[in-house]
mmCIF file with all atom_site columns, C-alpha atoms in Angstrom:
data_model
loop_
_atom_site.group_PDB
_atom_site.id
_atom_site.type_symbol
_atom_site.label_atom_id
_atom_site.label_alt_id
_atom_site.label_comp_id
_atom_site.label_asym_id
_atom_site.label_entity_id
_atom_site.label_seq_id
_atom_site.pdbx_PDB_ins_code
_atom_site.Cartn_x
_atom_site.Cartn_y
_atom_site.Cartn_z
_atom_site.occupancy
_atom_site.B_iso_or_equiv
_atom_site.pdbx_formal_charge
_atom_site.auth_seq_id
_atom_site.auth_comp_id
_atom_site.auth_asym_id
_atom_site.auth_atom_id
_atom_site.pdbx_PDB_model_num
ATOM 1  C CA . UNK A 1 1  ? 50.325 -0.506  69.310 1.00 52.00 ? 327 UNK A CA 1
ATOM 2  C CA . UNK A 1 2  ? 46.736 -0.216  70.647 1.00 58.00 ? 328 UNK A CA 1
ATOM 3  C CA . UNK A 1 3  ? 44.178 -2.139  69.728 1.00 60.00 ? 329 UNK A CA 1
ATOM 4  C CA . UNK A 1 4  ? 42.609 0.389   66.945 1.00 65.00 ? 330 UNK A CA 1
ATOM 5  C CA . UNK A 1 5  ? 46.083 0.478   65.451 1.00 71.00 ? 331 UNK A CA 1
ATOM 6  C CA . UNK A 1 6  ? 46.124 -2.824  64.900 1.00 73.00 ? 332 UNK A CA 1
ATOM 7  C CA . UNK A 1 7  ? 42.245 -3.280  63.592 1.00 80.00 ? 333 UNK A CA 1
ATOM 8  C CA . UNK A 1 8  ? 43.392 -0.454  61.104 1.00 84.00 ? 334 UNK A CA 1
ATOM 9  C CA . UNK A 1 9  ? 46.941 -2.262  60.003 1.00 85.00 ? 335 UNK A CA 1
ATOM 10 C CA . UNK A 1 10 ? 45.195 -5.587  59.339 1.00 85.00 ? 336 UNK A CA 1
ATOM 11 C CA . UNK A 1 11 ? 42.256 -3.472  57.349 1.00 89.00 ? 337 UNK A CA 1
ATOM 12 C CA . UNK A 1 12 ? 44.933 -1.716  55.122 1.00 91.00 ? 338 UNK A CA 1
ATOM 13 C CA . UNK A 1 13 ? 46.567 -5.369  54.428 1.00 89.00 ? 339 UNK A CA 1
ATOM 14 C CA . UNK A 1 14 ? 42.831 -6.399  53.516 1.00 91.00 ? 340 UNK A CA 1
ATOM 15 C CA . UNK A 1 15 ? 42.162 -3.520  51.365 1.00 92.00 ? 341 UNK A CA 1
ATOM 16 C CA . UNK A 1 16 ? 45.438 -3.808  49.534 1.00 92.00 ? 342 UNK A CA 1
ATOM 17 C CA . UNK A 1 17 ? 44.701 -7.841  48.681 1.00 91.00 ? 343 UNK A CA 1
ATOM 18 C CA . UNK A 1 18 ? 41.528 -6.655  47.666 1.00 88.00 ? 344 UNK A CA 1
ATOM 19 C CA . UNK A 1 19 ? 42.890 -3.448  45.143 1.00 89.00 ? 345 UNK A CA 1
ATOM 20 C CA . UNK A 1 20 ? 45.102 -6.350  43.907 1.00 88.00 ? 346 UNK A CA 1
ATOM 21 C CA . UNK A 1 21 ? 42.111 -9.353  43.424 1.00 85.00 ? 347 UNK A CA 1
ATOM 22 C CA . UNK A 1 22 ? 43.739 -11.251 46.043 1.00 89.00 ? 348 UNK A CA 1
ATOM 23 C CA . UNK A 1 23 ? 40.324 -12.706 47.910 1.00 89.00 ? 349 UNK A CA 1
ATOM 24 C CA . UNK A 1 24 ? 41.124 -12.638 51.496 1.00 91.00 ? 350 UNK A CA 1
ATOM 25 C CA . UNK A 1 25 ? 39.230 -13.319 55.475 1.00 88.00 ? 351 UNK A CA 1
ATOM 26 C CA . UNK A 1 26 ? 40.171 -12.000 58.625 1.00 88.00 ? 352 UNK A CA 1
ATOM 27 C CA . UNK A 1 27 ? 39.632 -15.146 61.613 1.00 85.00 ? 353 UNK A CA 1
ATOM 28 C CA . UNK A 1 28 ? 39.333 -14.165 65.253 1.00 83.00 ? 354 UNK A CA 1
ATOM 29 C CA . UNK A 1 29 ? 38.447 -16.410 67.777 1.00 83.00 ? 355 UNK A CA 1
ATOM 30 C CA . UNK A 1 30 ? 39.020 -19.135 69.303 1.00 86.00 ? 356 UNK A CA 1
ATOM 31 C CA . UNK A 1 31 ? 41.277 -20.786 66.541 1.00 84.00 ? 357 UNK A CA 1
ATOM 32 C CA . UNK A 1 32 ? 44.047 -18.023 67.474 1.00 86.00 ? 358 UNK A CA 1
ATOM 33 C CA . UNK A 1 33 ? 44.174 -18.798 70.497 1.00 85.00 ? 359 UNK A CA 1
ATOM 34 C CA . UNK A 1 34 ? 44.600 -22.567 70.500 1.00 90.00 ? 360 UNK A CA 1
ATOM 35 C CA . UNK A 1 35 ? 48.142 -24.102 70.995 1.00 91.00 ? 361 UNK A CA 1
ATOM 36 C CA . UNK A 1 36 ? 48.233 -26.524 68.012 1.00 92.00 ? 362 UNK A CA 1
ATOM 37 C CA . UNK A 1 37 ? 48.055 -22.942 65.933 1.00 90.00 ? 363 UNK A CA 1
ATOM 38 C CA . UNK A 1 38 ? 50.481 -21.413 68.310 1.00 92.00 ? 364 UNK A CA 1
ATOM 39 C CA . UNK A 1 39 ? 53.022 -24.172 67.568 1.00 93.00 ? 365 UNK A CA 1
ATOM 40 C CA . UNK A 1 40 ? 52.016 -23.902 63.621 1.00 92.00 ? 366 UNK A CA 1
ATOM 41 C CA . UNK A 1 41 ? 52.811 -20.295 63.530 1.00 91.00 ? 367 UNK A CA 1
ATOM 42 C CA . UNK A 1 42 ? 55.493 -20.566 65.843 1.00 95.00 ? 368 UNK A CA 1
ATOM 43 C CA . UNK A 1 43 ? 54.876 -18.034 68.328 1.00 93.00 ? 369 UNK A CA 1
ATOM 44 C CA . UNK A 1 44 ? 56.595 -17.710 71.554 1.00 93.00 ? 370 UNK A CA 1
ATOM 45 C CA . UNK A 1 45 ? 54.296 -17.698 75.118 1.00 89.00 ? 371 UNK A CA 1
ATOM 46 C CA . UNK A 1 46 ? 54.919 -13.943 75.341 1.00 91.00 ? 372 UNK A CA 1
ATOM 47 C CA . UNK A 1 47 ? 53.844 -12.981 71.260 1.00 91.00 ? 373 UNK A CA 1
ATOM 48 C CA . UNK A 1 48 ? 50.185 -12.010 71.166 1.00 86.00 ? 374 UNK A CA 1
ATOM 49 C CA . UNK A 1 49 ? 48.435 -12.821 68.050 1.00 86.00 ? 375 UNK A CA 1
ATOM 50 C CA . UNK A 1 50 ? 45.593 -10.531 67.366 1.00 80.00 ? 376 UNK A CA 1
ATOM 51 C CA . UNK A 1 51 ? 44.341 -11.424 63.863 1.00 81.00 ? 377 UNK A CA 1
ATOM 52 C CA . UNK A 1 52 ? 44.615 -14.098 61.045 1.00 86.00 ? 378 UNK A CA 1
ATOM 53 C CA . UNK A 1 53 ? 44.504 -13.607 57.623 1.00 89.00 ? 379 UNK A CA 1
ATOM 54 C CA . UNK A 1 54 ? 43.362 -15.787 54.824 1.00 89.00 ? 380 UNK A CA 1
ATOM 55 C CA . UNK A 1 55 ? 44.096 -15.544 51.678 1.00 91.00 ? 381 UNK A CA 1
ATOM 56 C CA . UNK A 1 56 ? 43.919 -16.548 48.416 1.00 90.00 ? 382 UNK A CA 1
ATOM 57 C CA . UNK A 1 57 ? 42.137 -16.443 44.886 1.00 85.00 ? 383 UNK A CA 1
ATOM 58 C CA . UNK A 1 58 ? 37.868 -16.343 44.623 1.00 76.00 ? 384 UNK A CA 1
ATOM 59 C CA . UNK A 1 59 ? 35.794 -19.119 43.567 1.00 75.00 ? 385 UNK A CA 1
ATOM 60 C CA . UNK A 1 60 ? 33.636 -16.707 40.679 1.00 70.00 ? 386 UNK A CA 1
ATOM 61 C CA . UNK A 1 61 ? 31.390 -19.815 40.210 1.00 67.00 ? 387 UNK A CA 1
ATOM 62 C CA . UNK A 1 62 ? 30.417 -19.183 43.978 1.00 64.00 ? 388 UNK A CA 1
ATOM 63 C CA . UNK A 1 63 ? 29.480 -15.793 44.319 1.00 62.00 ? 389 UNK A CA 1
ATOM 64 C CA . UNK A 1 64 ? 27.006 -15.019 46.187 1.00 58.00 ? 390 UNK A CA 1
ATOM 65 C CA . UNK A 1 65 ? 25.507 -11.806 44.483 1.00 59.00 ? 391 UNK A CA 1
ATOM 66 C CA . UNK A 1 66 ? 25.844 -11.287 40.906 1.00 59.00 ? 392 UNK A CA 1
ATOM 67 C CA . UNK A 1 67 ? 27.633 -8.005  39.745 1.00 60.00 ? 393 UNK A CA 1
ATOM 68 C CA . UNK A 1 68 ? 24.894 -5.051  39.467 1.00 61.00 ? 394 UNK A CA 1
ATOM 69 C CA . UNK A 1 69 ? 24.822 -2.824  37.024 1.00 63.00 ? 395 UNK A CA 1
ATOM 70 C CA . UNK A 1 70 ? 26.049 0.369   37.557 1.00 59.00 ? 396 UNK A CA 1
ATOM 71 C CA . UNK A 1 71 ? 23.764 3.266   37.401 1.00 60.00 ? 397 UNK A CA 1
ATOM 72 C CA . UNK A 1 72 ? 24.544 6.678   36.103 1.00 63.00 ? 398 UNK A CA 1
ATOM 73 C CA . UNK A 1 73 ? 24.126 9.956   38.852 1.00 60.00 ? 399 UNK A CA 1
ATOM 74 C CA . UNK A 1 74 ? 21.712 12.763  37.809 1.00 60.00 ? 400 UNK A CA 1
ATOM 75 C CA . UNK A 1 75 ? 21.841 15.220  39.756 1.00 61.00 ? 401 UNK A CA 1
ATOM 76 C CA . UNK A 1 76 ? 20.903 13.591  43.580 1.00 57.00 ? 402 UNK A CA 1
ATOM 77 C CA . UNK A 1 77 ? 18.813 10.794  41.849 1.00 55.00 ? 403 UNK A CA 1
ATOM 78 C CA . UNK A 1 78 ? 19.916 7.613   40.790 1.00 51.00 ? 404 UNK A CA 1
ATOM 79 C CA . UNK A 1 79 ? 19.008 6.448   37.100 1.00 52.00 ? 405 UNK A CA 1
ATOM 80 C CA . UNK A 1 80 ? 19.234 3.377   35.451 1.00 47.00 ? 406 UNK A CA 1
ATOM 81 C CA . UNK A 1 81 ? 21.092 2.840   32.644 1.00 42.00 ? 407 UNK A CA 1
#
């Protein structure tokens, strides 16, 4: 798979945690690419890891912006409620 396939595989895992309130990160960088987290994940010298995904359940006490209020459409202008 290219590249773009693979961005778009680990998105649709993302979005699905998400549609089921599963909070979740995706890590790139230099902590894939270490050996200690080779040997954790067990990956042979030829596998290529491309992505890693955390994930678990959301802190609410540590959200960083509050729910807003949705606001009802009229027409092409945005009212409040």
């Amino acid at each position: 798979l290219g590249v773009v396939y693979k961005s778009q595989a680990v998105q649709n895992v993302l979005l699905s945690l998400h549609s089921e309130q599963i909070a979740s990160k995706w890590v790139t960088g230099p902590v894939i690419r270490t050996p200690a987290f080779r040997e954790l994940v067990q990956a042979s010298p030829h596998d290529r890891i491309v992505s890693l995904v955390m994930i678990g359940h959301a802190d609410e006490s540590k959200r960083l912006h509050p729910h807003r209020r949705r606001r009802a459409l009229h027409g092409d202008v945005l009212v409040d409620l």
